[in-house]
PDB file of C-alpha atoms in Angstrom:
ATOM      1  CA  MET A   1      79.583 -55.381 -26.102  1.00  0.00           C
ATOM      2  CA  SER A   2      77.165 -57.362 -28.268  1.00  0.00           C
ATOM      3  CA  ILE A   3      73.906 -58.935 -27.211  1.00  0.00           C
ATOM      4  CA  ASP A   4      72.730 -62.163 -28.767  1.00  0.00           C
ATOM      5  CA  LEU A   5      69.015 -61.545 -29.406  1.00  0.00           C
ATOM      6  CA  ASN A   6      68.571 -65.103 -30.641  1.00  0.00           C
ATOM      7  CA  LYS A   7      69.685 -66.652 -27.381  1.00  0.00           C
ATOM      8  CA  PRO A   8      66.698 -68.407 -25.795  1.00  0.00           C
ATOM      9  CA  ARG A   9      65.497 -66.999 -22.456  1.00  0.00           C
ATOM     10  CA  PRO A  10      65.600 -69.268 -19.428  1.00  0.00           C
ATOM     11  CA  GLU A  11      62.209 -70.716 -18.572  1.00  0.00           C
ATOM     12  CA  GLN A  12      60.391 -68.913 -15.747  1.00  0.00           C
ATOM     13  CA  PRO A  13      58.987 -71.081 -12.944  1.00  0.00           C
ATOM     14  CA  GLN A  14      55.236 -71.408 -13.316  1.00  0.00           C
ATOM     15  CA  ARG A  15      52.849 -71.611 -10.377  1.00  0.00           C
ATOM     16  CA  PHE A  16      50.957 -74.874 -10.518  1.00  0.00           C
ATOM     17  CA  VAL A  17      47.309 -74.403 -11.464  1.00  0.00           C
ATOM     18  CA  PRO A  18      45.295 -77.534 -10.615  1.00  0.00           C
ATOM     19  CA  PRO A  19      42.708 -78.722 -13.134  1.00  0.00           C
ATOM     20  CA  ALA A  20      39.050 -78.431 -12.245  1.00  0.00           C
ATOM     21  CA  ALA A  21      37.574 -81.492 -10.585  1.00  0.00           C
ATOM     22  CA  PRO A  22      34.152 -82.769 -11.709  1.00  0.00           C
ATOM     23  CA  LEU A  23      31.314 -81.550  -9.492  1.00  0.00           C
ATOM     24  CA  ASN A  24      29.230 -84.199  -7.730  1.00  0.00           C
ATOM     25  CA  PHE A  25      26.485 -81.728  -6.746  1.00  0.00           C
ATOM     26  CA  THR A  26      24.362 -78.998  -8.266  1.00  0.00           C
ATOM     27  CA  PRO A  27      25.837 -75.663  -7.166  1.00  0.00           C
ATOM     28  CA  LEU A  28      23.945 -72.446  -6.579  1.00  0.00           C
ATOM     29  CA  PRO A  29      24.620 -69.654  -9.057  1.00  0.00           C
ATOM     30  CA  GLU A  30      27.365 -67.397  -7.767  1.00  0.00           C
ATOM     31  CA  SER A  31      25.661 -65.035  -5.338  1.00  0.00           C
ATOM     32  CA  TYR A  32      26.594 -63.302  -2.113  1.00  0.00           C
ATOM     33  CA  TYR A  33      24.712 -62.472   1.035  1.00  0.00           C
ATOM     34  CA  LYS A  34      23.288 -58.959   1.200  1.00  0.00           C
ATOM     35  CA  HIS A  35      21.390 -57.408   4.060  1.00  0.00           C
ATOM     36  CA  SER A  36      17.657 -56.960   3.675  1.00  0.00           C
ATOM     37  CA  GLY A  37      18.102 -53.360   4.863  1.00  0.00           C
ATOM     38  CA  LYS A  38      15.666 -53.888   7.720  1.00  0.00           C
ATOM     39  CA  ALA A  39      16.112 -51.842  10.873  1.00  0.00           C
ATOM     40  CA  PRO A  40      12.986 -52.360  12.989  1.00  0.00           C
ATOM     41  CA  PHE A  41      12.034 -49.339  15.101  1.00  0.00           C
ATOM     42  CA  ARG A  42      11.768 -51.511  18.189  1.00  0.00           C
ATOM     43  CA  GLY A  43      15.212 -52.923  17.438  1.00  0.00           C
ATOM     44  CA  MET A  44      16.649 -49.424  17.113  1.00  0.00           C
ATOM     45  CA  LEU A  45      15.231 -48.515  20.533  1.00  0.00           C
ATOM     46  CA  THR A  46      16.679 -51.749  21.941  1.00  0.00           C
ATOM     47  CA  THR A  47      20.110 -50.948  20.511  1.00  0.00           C
ATOM     48  CA  LEU A  48      20.062 -47.402  21.867  1.00  0.00           C
ATOM     49  CA  GLY A  49      18.772 -48.527  25.260  1.00  0.00           C
ATOM     50  CA  ILE A  50      21.411 -51.208  25.700  1.00  0.00           C
ATOM     51  CA  GLY A  51      24.203 -49.148  24.183  1.00  0.00           C
ATOM     52  CA  ILE A  52      23.592 -45.919  26.078  1.00  0.00           C
ATOM     53  CA  SER A  53      22.939 -47.519  29.473  1.00  0.00           C
ATOM     54  CA  LEU A  54      25.988 -49.796  29.373  1.00  0.00           C
ATOM     55  CA  SER A  55      28.222 -47.096  27.885  1.00  0.00           C
ATOM     56  CA  ILE A  56      27.333 -44.737  30.767  1.00  0.00           C
ATOM     57  CA  VAL A  57      28.395 -47.415  33.251  1.00  0.00           C
ATOM     58  CA  ALA A  58      31.623 -47.914  31.288  1.00  0.00           C
ATOM     59  CA  ALA A  59      32.202 -44.127  31.184  1.00  0.00           C
ATOM     60  CA  PHE A  60      31.843 -43.897  34.972  1.00  0.00           C
ATOM     61  CA  ALA A  61      34.350 -46.722  35.467  1.00  0.00           C
ATOM     62  CA  TYR A  62      36.752 -45.211  32.927  1.00  0.00           C
ATOM     63  CA  ALA A  63      36.754 -41.746  34.525  1.00  0.00           C
ATOM     64  CA  ASN A  64      37.288 -43.042  38.035  1.00  0.00           C
ATOM     65  CA  ILE A  65      40.067 -45.418  36.978  1.00  0.00           C
ATOM     66  CA  ILE A  66      41.987 -42.515  35.420  1.00  0.00           C
ATOM     67  CA  ILE A  67      41.611 -40.332  38.536  1.00  0.00           C
ATOM     68  CA  TYR A  68      41.779 -42.755  41.441  1.00  0.00           C
ATOM     69  CA  PHE A  69      43.416 -46.019  40.347  1.00  0.00           C
ATOM     70  CA  PRO A  70      46.852 -46.272  42.009  1.00  0.00           C
ATOM     71  CA  PHE A  71      48.718 -48.117  39.243  1.00  0.00           C
ATOM     72  CA  ILE A  72      49.841 -45.671  36.550  1.00  0.00           C
ATOM     73  CA  TYR A  73      50.350 -48.347  33.868  1.00  0.00           C
ATOM     74  CA  PHE A  74      46.789 -49.553  34.275  1.00  0.00           C
ATOM     75  CA  ARG A  75      45.574 -45.969  34.009  1.00  0.00           C
ATOM     76  CA  ALA A  76      47.631 -45.499  30.843  1.00  0.00           C
ATOM     77  CA  LEU A  77      45.871 -48.483  29.247  1.00  0.00           C
ATOM     78  CA  ALA A  78      42.408 -47.199  30.158  1.00  0.00           C
ATOM     79  CA  PRO A  79      42.091 -44.962  27.039  1.00  0.00           C
ATOM     80  CA  ILE A  80      42.538 -48.101  24.938  1.00  0.00           C
ATOM     81  CA  GLY A  81      40.352 -50.347  27.069  1.00  0.00           C
ATOM     82  CA  TYR A  82      37.427 -47.940  27.118  1.00  0.00           C
ATOM     83  CA  PRO A  83      36.941 -47.784  23.295  1.00  0.00           C
ATOM     84  CA  LEU A  84      37.246 -51.571  23.189  1.00  0.00           C
ATOM     85  CA  ALA A  85      34.556 -51.877  25.851  1.00  0.00           C
ATOM     86  CA  LEU A  86      32.349 -49.480  23.881  1.00  0.00           C
ATOM     87  CA  SER A  87      32.892 -51.563  20.741  1.00  0.00           C
ATOM     88  CA  PHE A  88      31.687 -54.719  22.499  1.00  0.00           C
ATOM     89  CA  ILE A  89      28.714 -52.838  23.967  1.00  0.00           C
ATOM     90  CA  ILE A  90      27.657 -51.442  20.582  1.00  0.00           C
ATOM     91  CA  ALA A  91      28.122 -54.800  18.862  1.00  0.00           C
ATOM     92  CA  PHE A  92      25.962 -56.452  21.519  1.00  0.00           C
ATOM     93  CA  GLY A  93      23.277 -53.768  21.155  1.00  0.00           C
ATOM     94  CA  LEU A  94      23.156 -54.126  17.366  1.00  0.00           C
ATOM     95  CA  GLN A  95      22.908 -57.887  17.654  1.00  0.00           C
ATOM     96  CA  MET A  96      20.070 -57.685  20.164  1.00  0.00           C
ATOM     97  CA  GLY A  97      18.281 -55.055  18.065  1.00  0.00           C
ATOM     98  CA  LYS A  98      18.671 -57.179  14.910  1.00  0.00           C
ATOM     99  CA  ILE A  99      19.816 -54.207  12.831  1.00  0.00           C
ATOM    100  CA  ARG A 100      20.433 -55.326   9.224  1.00  0.00           C
ATOM    101  CA  ASN A 101      21.016 -51.905   7.734  1.00  0.00           C
ATOM    102  CA  THR A 102      24.629 -50.705   7.696  1.00  0.00           C
ATOM    103  CA  PRO A 103      23.909 -46.933   7.480  1.00  0.00           C
ATOM    104  CA  VAL A 104      21.449 -47.220  10.381  1.00  0.00           C
ATOM    105  CA  ALA A 105      23.965 -49.311  12.343  1.00  0.00           C
ATOM    106  CA  LEU A 106      26.616 -46.637  11.804  1.00  0.00           C
ATOM    107  CA  LEU A 107      24.177 -43.903  12.874  1.00  0.00           C
ATOM    108  CA  LEU A 108      23.206 -45.748  16.062  1.00  0.00           C
ATOM    109  CA  SER A 109      26.872 -46.482  16.801  1.00  0.00           C
ATOM    110  CA  GLY A 110      27.678 -42.787  16.357  1.00  0.00           C
ATOM    111  CA  ILE A 111      24.914 -41.712  18.749  1.00  0.00           C
ATOM    112  CA  ILE A 112      26.023 -44.170  21.427  1.00  0.00           C
ATOM    113  CA  SER A 113      29.680 -43.206  20.996  1.00  0.00           C
ATOM    114  CA  PHE A 114      28.905 -39.488  21.312  1.00  0.00           C
ATOM    115  CA  VAL A 115      26.821 -40.021  24.466  1.00  0.00           C
ATOM    116  CA  ALA A 116      29.591 -42.179  25.928  1.00  0.00           C
ATOM    117  CA  PHE A 117      32.150 -39.513  25.038  1.00  0.00           C
ATOM    118  CA  TYR A 118      30.188 -36.732  26.770  1.00  0.00           C
ATOM    119  CA  PHE A 119      29.506 -38.793  29.896  1.00  0.00           C
ATOM    120  CA  ALA A 120      33.168 -39.836  30.109  1.00  0.00           C
ATOM    121  CA  TRP A 121      34.245 -36.185  30.097  1.00  0.00           C
ATOM    122  CA  THR A 122      31.607 -35.201  32.650  1.00  0.00           C
ATOM    123  CA  PHE A 123      32.402 -38.068  35.023  1.00  0.00           C
ATOM    124  CA  TRP A 124      36.126 -37.310  34.684  1.00  0.00           C
ATOM    125  CA  ILE A 125      35.656 -33.620  35.516  1.00  0.00           C
ATOM    126  CA  PHE A 126      33.432 -34.520  38.471  1.00  0.00           C
ATOM    127  CA  ALA A 127      35.961 -37.028  39.829  1.00  0.00           C
ATOM    128  CA  LEU A 128      38.839 -34.584  39.262  1.00  0.00           C
ATOM    129  CA  LEU A 129      37.151 -31.686  41.071  1.00  0.00           C
ATOM    130  CA  ARG A 130      36.045 -33.909  43.946  1.00  0.00           C
ATOM    131  CA  GLY A 131      39.558 -35.292  44.175  1.00  0.00           C
ATOM    132  CA  VAL A 132      41.080 -31.836  44.750  1.00  0.00           C
ATOM    133  CA  GLY A 133      38.623 -31.024  47.519  1.00  0.00           C
ATOM    134  CA  ASN A 134      35.752 -29.360  45.671  1.00  0.00           C
ATOM    135  CA  LYS A 135      32.873 -31.081  47.460  1.00  0.00           C
ATOM    136  CA  ASP A 136      30.234 -28.643  46.163  1.00  0.00           C
ATOM    137  CA  VAL A 137      30.435 -29.752  42.542  1.00  0.00           C
ATOM    138  CA  ASN A 138      27.114 -31.140  41.329  1.00  0.00           C
ATOM    139  CA  LEU A 139      27.148 -34.063  38.908  1.00  0.00           C
ATOM    140  CA  PHE A 140      23.644 -33.421  37.575  1.00  0.00           C
ATOM    141  CA  GLY A 141      24.538 -29.776  37.037  1.00  0.00           C
ATOM    142  CA  LEU A 142      27.552 -30.805  34.956  1.00  0.00           C
ATOM    143  CA  LEU A 143      25.599 -33.318  32.904  1.00  0.00           C
ATOM    144  CA  THR A 144      22.978 -30.713  32.003  1.00  0.00           C
ATOM    145  CA  SER A 145      25.462 -27.890  31.273  1.00  0.00           C
ATOM    146  CA  PRO A 146      27.523 -28.645  28.150  1.00  0.00           C
ATOM    147  CA  LEU A 147      28.856 -25.079  28.049  1.00  0.00           C
ATOM    148  CA  MET A 148      30.104 -25.409  31.630  1.00  0.00           C
ATOM    149  CA  VAL A 149      31.825 -28.681  30.749  1.00  0.00           C
ATOM    150  CA  LYS A 150      33.433 -27.023  27.719  1.00  0.00           C
ATOM    151  CA  GLY A 151      34.696 -24.109  29.844  1.00  0.00           C
ATOM    152  CA  ILE A 152      36.228 -26.428  32.446  1.00  0.00           C
ATOM    153  CA  ILE A 153      37.952 -28.458  29.744  1.00  0.00           C
ATOM    154  CA  LEU A 154      39.471 -25.319  28.211  1.00  0.00           C
ATOM    155  CA  LYS A 155      40.637 -24.132  31.633  1.00  0.00           C
ATOM    156  CA  ILE A 156      42.231 -27.492  32.478  1.00  0.00           C
ATOM    157  CA  GLY A 157      43.913 -27.517  29.064  1.00  0.00           C
ATOM    158  CA  ALA A 158      45.487 -24.133  29.781  1.00  0.00           C
ATOM    159  CA  THR A 159      46.487 -24.639  33.429  1.00  0.00           C
ATOM    160  CA  GLY A 160      47.350 -28.310  33.187  1.00  0.00           C
ATOM    161  CA  TYR A 161      46.336 -31.580  34.735  1.00  0.00           C
ATOM    162  CA  TRP A 162      48.414 -32.910  37.640  1.00  0.00           C
ATOM    163  CA  GLY A 163      49.399 -36.525  37.424  1.00  0.00           C
ATOM    164  CA  ASP A 164      51.807 -38.467  39.596  1.00  0.00           C
ATOM    165  CA  LYS A 165      54.498 -36.534  41.481  1.00  0.00           C
ATOM    166  CA  ASP A 166      52.723 -33.236  40.755  1.00  0.00           C
ATOM    167  CA  ALA A 167      53.968 -33.217  37.157  1.00  0.00           C
ATOM    168  CA  ALA A 168      51.637 -30.844  35.327  1.00  0.00           C
ATOM    169  CA  ILE A 169      50.646 -31.819  31.792  1.00  0.00           C
ATOM    170  CA  SER A 170      49.285 -28.864  29.838  1.00  0.00           C
ATOM    171  CA  GLY A 171      49.245 -27.100  26.503  1.00  0.00           C
ATOM    172  CA  GLY A 172      49.843 -28.824  23.194  1.00  0.00           C
ATOM    173  CA  PHE A 173      50.897 -32.182  24.611  1.00  0.00           C
ATOM    174  CA  LEU A 174      47.769 -32.463  26.764  1.00  0.00           C
ATOM    175  CA  TRP A 175      45.553 -31.503  23.831  1.00  0.00           C
ATOM    176  CA  PHE A 176      47.314 -34.084  21.672  1.00  0.00           C
ATOM    177  CA  ILE A 177      46.511 -36.783  24.240  1.00  0.00           C
ATOM    178  CA  TRP A 178      42.900 -35.649  24.387  1.00  0.00           C
ATOM    179  CA  ILE A 179      42.571 -35.642  20.594  1.00  0.00           C
ATOM    180  CA  VAL A 180      43.897 -39.212  20.384  1.00  0.00           C
ATOM    181  CA  GLU A 181      41.447 -40.277  23.095  1.00  0.00           C
ATOM    182  CA  THR A 182      38.608 -38.555  21.238  1.00  0.00           C
ATOM    183  CA  VAL A 183      39.410 -40.333  17.979  1.00  0.00           C
ATOM    184  CA  LEU A 184      39.598 -43.713  19.721  1.00  0.00           C
ATOM    185  CA  ILE A 185      36.379 -43.233  21.680  1.00  0.00           C
ATOM    186  CA  LEU A 186      34.357 -41.935  18.736  1.00  0.00           C
ATOM    187  CA  LEU A 187      35.820 -43.806  15.774  1.00  0.00           C
ATOM    188  CA  ALA A 188      36.614 -47.332  17.010  1.00  0.00           C
ATOM    189  CA  PRO A 189      33.078 -48.185  18.215  1.00  0.00           C
ATOM    190  CA  ILE A 190      31.519 -46.756  15.036  1.00  0.00           C
ATOM    191  CA  LEU A 191      33.753 -48.932  12.852  1.00  0.00           C
ATOM    192  CA  CYS A 192      32.913 -51.922  15.035  1.00  0.00           C
ATOM    193  CA  GLY A 193      29.224 -51.189  14.527  1.00  0.00           C
ATOM    194  CA  GLY A 194      29.656 -51.201  10.762  1.00  0.00           C
ATOM    195  CA  LEU A 195      31.477 -54.539  10.867  1.00  0.00           C
ATOM    196  CA  THR A 196      28.857 -56.078  13.156  1.00  0.00           C
ATOM    197  CA  ALA A 197      26.115 -55.079  10.762  1.00  0.00           C
ATOM    198  CA  SER A 198      27.839 -56.985   7.944  1.00  0.00           C
ATOM    199  CA  SER A 199      27.303 -60.415   9.550  1.00  0.00           C
ATOM    200  CA  PRO A 200      24.764 -62.633   7.720  1.00  0.00           C
ATOM    201  CA  PHE A 201      21.209 -62.758   9.100  1.00  0.00           C
ATOM    202  CA  CYS A 202      18.584 -65.464   8.485  1.00  0.00           C
ATOM    203  CA  GLU A 203      15.387 -63.634   7.544  1.00  0.00           C
ATOM    204  CA  THR A 204      13.378 -66.862   7.638  1.00  0.00           C
ATOM    205  CA  CYS A 205      14.193 -67.579  11.284  1.00  0.00           C
ATOM    206  CA  ASP A 206      14.683 -63.921  12.308  1.00  0.00           C
ATOM    207  CA  ARG A 207      18.060 -64.590  13.897  1.00  0.00           C
ATOM    208  CA  TRP A 208      21.760 -64.041  13.274  1.00  0.00           C
ATOM    209  CA  THR A 209      23.824 -66.833  11.816  1.00  0.00           C
ATOM    210  CA  GLU A 210      26.596 -68.438  13.831  1.00  0.00           C
ATOM    211  CA  GLU A 211      30.182 -68.730  12.609  1.00  0.00           C
ATOM    212  CA  VAL A 212      32.085 -71.993  12.511  1.00  0.00           C
ATOM    213  CA  LYS A 213      35.775 -71.394  11.884  1.00  0.00           C
ATOM    214  CA  GLY A 214      38.030 -73.746   9.993  1.00  0.00           C
ATOM    215  CA  ILE A 215      35.593 -76.166   8.355  1.00  0.00           C
ATOM    216  CA  ARG A 216      38.442 -76.722   5.879  1.00  0.00           C
ATOM    217  CA  GLU A 217      42.058 -75.573   5.556  1.00  0.00           C
ATOM    218  CA  PHE A 218      44.059 -75.641   2.313  1.00  0.00           C
ATOM    219  CA  GLN A 219      47.620 -75.150   1.147  1.00  0.00           C
ATOM    220  CA  CYS A 220      48.589 -71.989  -0.715  1.00  0.00           C
ATOM    221  CA  VAL A 221      49.290 -73.893  -3.930  1.00  0.00           C
ATOM    222  CA  VAL A 222      47.668 -71.313  -6.199  1.00  0.00           C
ATOM    223  CA  SER A 223      47.604 -67.565  -6.419  1.00  0.00           C
ATOM    224  CA  GLU A 224      44.916 -65.590  -4.634  1.00  0.00           C
ATOM    225  CA  LYS A 225      43.332 -64.741  -7.995  1.00  0.00           C
ATOM    226  CA  GLU A 226      43.164 -68.406  -9.005  1.00  0.00           C
ATOM    227  CA  LEU A 227      41.798 -69.413  -5.596  1.00  0.00           C
ATOM    228  CA  LYS A 228      38.927 -66.949  -6.005  1.00  0.00           C
ATOM    229  CA  LYS A 229      38.068 -68.557  -9.359  1.00  0.00           C
ATOM    230  CA  ILE A 230      38.114 -72.052  -7.800  1.00  0.00           C
ATOM    231  CA  VAL A 231      35.871 -71.044  -4.906  1.00  0.00           C
ATOM    232  CA  ARG A 232      33.472 -69.059  -7.104  1.00  0.00           C
ATOM    233  CA  ARG A 233      32.884 -71.985  -9.412  1.00  0.00           C
ATOM    234  CA  LYS A 234      32.339 -74.192  -6.336  1.00  0.00           C
ATOM    235  CA  ASP A 235      35.238 -76.458  -7.354  1.00  0.00           C
ATOM    236  CA  TYR A 236      35.719 -77.871  -3.858  1.00  0.00           C
ATOM    237  CA  GLY A 237      37.037 -81.170  -5.166  1.00  0.00           C
ATOM    238  CA  THR A 238      40.158 -79.368  -6.382  1.00  0.00           C
ATOM    239  CA  LEU A 239      40.676 -77.708  -3.023  1.00  0.00           C
ATOM    240  CA  LEU A 240      40.256 -80.986  -1.145  1.00  0.00           C
ATOM    241  CA  THR A 241      43.233 -82.446  -3.002  1.00  0.00           C
ATOM    242  CA  PHE A 242      45.472 -79.846  -1.322  1.00  0.00           C
ATOM    243  CA  PRO A 243      44.815 -80.038   2.437  1.00  0.00           C
ATOM    244  CA  ARG A 244      46.944 -77.943   4.744  1.00  0.00           C
ATOM    245  CA  ARG A 245      50.107 -79.638   5.922  1.00  0.00           C
ATOM    246  CA  VAL A 246      50.737 -79.833   9.660  1.00  0.00           C
ATOM    247  CA  GLY A 247      52.862 -76.899  10.814  1.00  0.00           C
ATOM    248  CA  GLU A 248      52.397 -74.915   7.619  1.00  0.00           C
ATOM    249  CA  PRO A 249      52.580 -71.220   8.627  1.00  0.00           C
ATOM    250  CA  THR A 250      50.622 -69.792   5.674  1.00  0.00           C
ATOM    251  CA  PHE A 251      47.414 -71.349   4.404  1.00  0.00           C
ATOM    252  CA  TYR A 252      43.806 -70.696   3.399  1.00  0.00           C
ATOM    253  CA  ARG A 253      40.919 -71.281   5.791  1.00  0.00           C
ATOM    254  CA  ALA A 254      37.225 -71.676   5.015  1.00  0.00           C
ATOM    255  CA  ASN A 255      34.735 -70.406   7.630  1.00  0.00           C
ATOM    256  CA  LEU A 256      30.983 -70.898   7.563  1.00  0.00           C
ATOM    257  CA  HIS A 257      28.154 -68.640   8.727  1.00  0.00           C
ATOM    258  CA  SER A 258      25.081 -70.805   9.176  1.00  0.00           C
ATOM    259  CA  CYS A 259      21.625 -70.472  10.730  1.00  0.00           C
ATOM    260  CA  PRO A 260      21.548 -72.945  13.648  1.00  0.00           C
ATOM    261  CA  LYS A 261      17.768 -73.338  13.371  1.00  0.00           C
ATOM    262  CA  CYS A 262      16.795 -73.880   9.747  1.00  0.00           C
ATOM    263  CA  LYS A 263      20.249 -74.986   8.514  1.00  0.00           C
ATOM    264  CA  VAL A 264      19.396 -73.379   5.155  1.00  0.00           C
ATOM    265  CA  THR A 265      21.034 -69.947   5.241  1.00  0.00           C
ATOM    266  CA  LYS A 266      24.744 -70.579   4.726  1.00  0.00           C
ATOM    267  CA  ALA A 267      27.484 -68.145   3.742  1.00  0.00           C
ATOM    268  CA  LEU A 268      31.095 -69.124   3.080  1.00  0.00           C
ATOM    269  CA  LYS A 269      34.092 -66.980   3.920  1.00  0.00           C
ATOM    270  CA  VAL A 270      37.641 -67.814   2.799  1.00  0.00           C
ATOM    271  CA  GLU A 271      40.655 -66.077   4.295  1.00  0.00           C
ATOM    272  CA  GLN A 272      44.409 -66.326   4.059  1.00  0.00           C
ATOM    273  CA  VAL A 273      46.067 -67.045   7.399  1.00  0.00           C
ATOM    274  CA  SER A 274      49.675 -66.337   8.343  1.00  0.00           C
ATOM    275  CA  LEU A 275      51.119 -67.603  11.603  1.00  0.00           C
ATOM    276  CA  LYS A 276      54.210 -66.066  13.159  1.00  0.00           C
ATOM    277  CA  ALA A 277      55.998 -66.861  16.412  1.00  0.00           C
ATOM    278  CA  ASP A 278      57.220 -64.044  18.637  1.00  0.00           C
ATOM    279  CA  GLU A 279      60.372 -64.059  20.765  1.00  0.00           C
ATOM    280  CA  ARG A 280      58.653 -66.153  23.435  1.00  0.00           C
ATOM    281  CA  GLY A 281      57.405 -68.687  20.902  1.00  0.00           C
ATOM    282  CA  LYS A 282      53.785 -67.551  21.116  1.00  0.00           C
ATOM    283  CA  MET A 283      52.005 -67.768  17.784  1.00  0.00           C
ATOM    284  CA  THR A 284      50.173 -64.733  16.428  1.00  0.00           C
ATOM    285  CA  GLU A 285      47.682 -64.961  13.589  1.00  0.00           C
ATOM    286  CA  THR A 286      47.181 -62.490  10.742  1.00  0.00           C
ATOM    287  CA  THR A 287      44.264 -62.911   8.347  1.00  0.00           C
ATOM    288  CA  SER A 288      43.192 -61.296   5.097  1.00  0.00           C
ATOM    289  CA  SER A 289      39.824 -61.890   3.471  1.00  0.00           C
ATOM    290  CA  ILE A 290      39.668 -63.627   0.084  1.00  0.00           C
ATOM    291  CA  ILE A 291      35.958 -64.396  -0.325  1.00  0.00           C
ATOM    292  CA  ASP A 292      33.167 -62.898   1.816  1.00  0.00           C
ATOM    293  CA  ASN A 293      29.662 -64.280   2.320  1.00  0.00           C
ATOM    294  CA  LEU A 294      29.410 -66.543  -0.734  1.00  0.00           C
ATOM    295  CA  LEU A 295      26.022 -68.268  -0.475  1.00  0.00           C
ATOM    296  CA  ILE A 296      26.145 -72.060  -0.613  1.00  0.00           C
ATOM    297  CA  ASN A 297      23.551 -74.813  -0.229  1.00  0.00           C
ATOM    298  CA  PRO A 298      23.685 -77.948   1.983  1.00  0.00           C
ATOM    299  CA  SER A 299      24.968 -80.178  -0.834  1.00  0.00           C
ATOM    300  CA  GLU A 300      27.851 -77.787  -1.459  1.00  0.00           C
ATOM    301  CA  LEU A 301      28.694 -77.789   2.224  1.00  0.00           C
ATOM    302  CA  THR A 302      28.686 -81.575   2.254  1.00  0.00           C
ATOM    303  CA  ALA A 303      31.065 -81.582  -0.718  1.00  0.00           C
ATOM    304  CA  LEU A 304      33.371 -79.095   1.011  1.00  0.00           C
ATOM    305  CA  ARG A 305      33.460 -81.177   4.209  1.00  0.00           C
ATOM    306  CA  SER A 306      33.815 -84.571   2.513  1.00  0.00           C
TER     307      SER A 306
END
């Protein structure tokens, strides 16, 4: 079999790269928002106060739902709902404390998560012992005796925990469930705290910026790499020539973080959005970040919205 090396190759389809449009404004140099690193002591106390107090309330509700709530499916969802509740609590505390330092935010989130974890265990043990007729158990005594709590947990792990229809869950399977719960309770809120601390903050007005989603939506007419170049050079005129078509399932969306008071601090985020319908026709949205916190000025925003 011979191969003709002189035979021309078929042309490969090329992705269309739009030419740069002339700018009708003076753009800022390419720069991105970075936290000032401030974590005021008073704000840290505020975060801990809000986080710990609300997480204790959530821990009490969580423990009693698992022990006393009659619907087993609702009880099964509680280990997922509780970490989500903790995440919202920690995010709220960090916002109120105005923490602009990611390591400090992670540390505070870890402290709150650990306290919530310990109180959840203690409340659960208290509710469990009271539920089986042990009326002499003392809640304050449990809260102030970590070694006692540890011993009870080990004993329950060995003898088993009785759920519905007296089906005892013990040994490796019970410990597996507890480990998963531990990871969710400790890890999810900490990650949420780190993400919350990444939101832009207006140092001039001493307040968090507010997000406006979808100030512009564009077709996926270029590669992700090319889109980054277009956005970084503030070539919004090019993007405006390719608006998103109605019903298009995959597109790019520009979101804006802006200070509602001074209107000066502005950070642009661009993400790729994919929409998919499930069996019932309900649309679910998946996003992936393309550009994060690119600083823009009012004239650039006007050009993007025009």
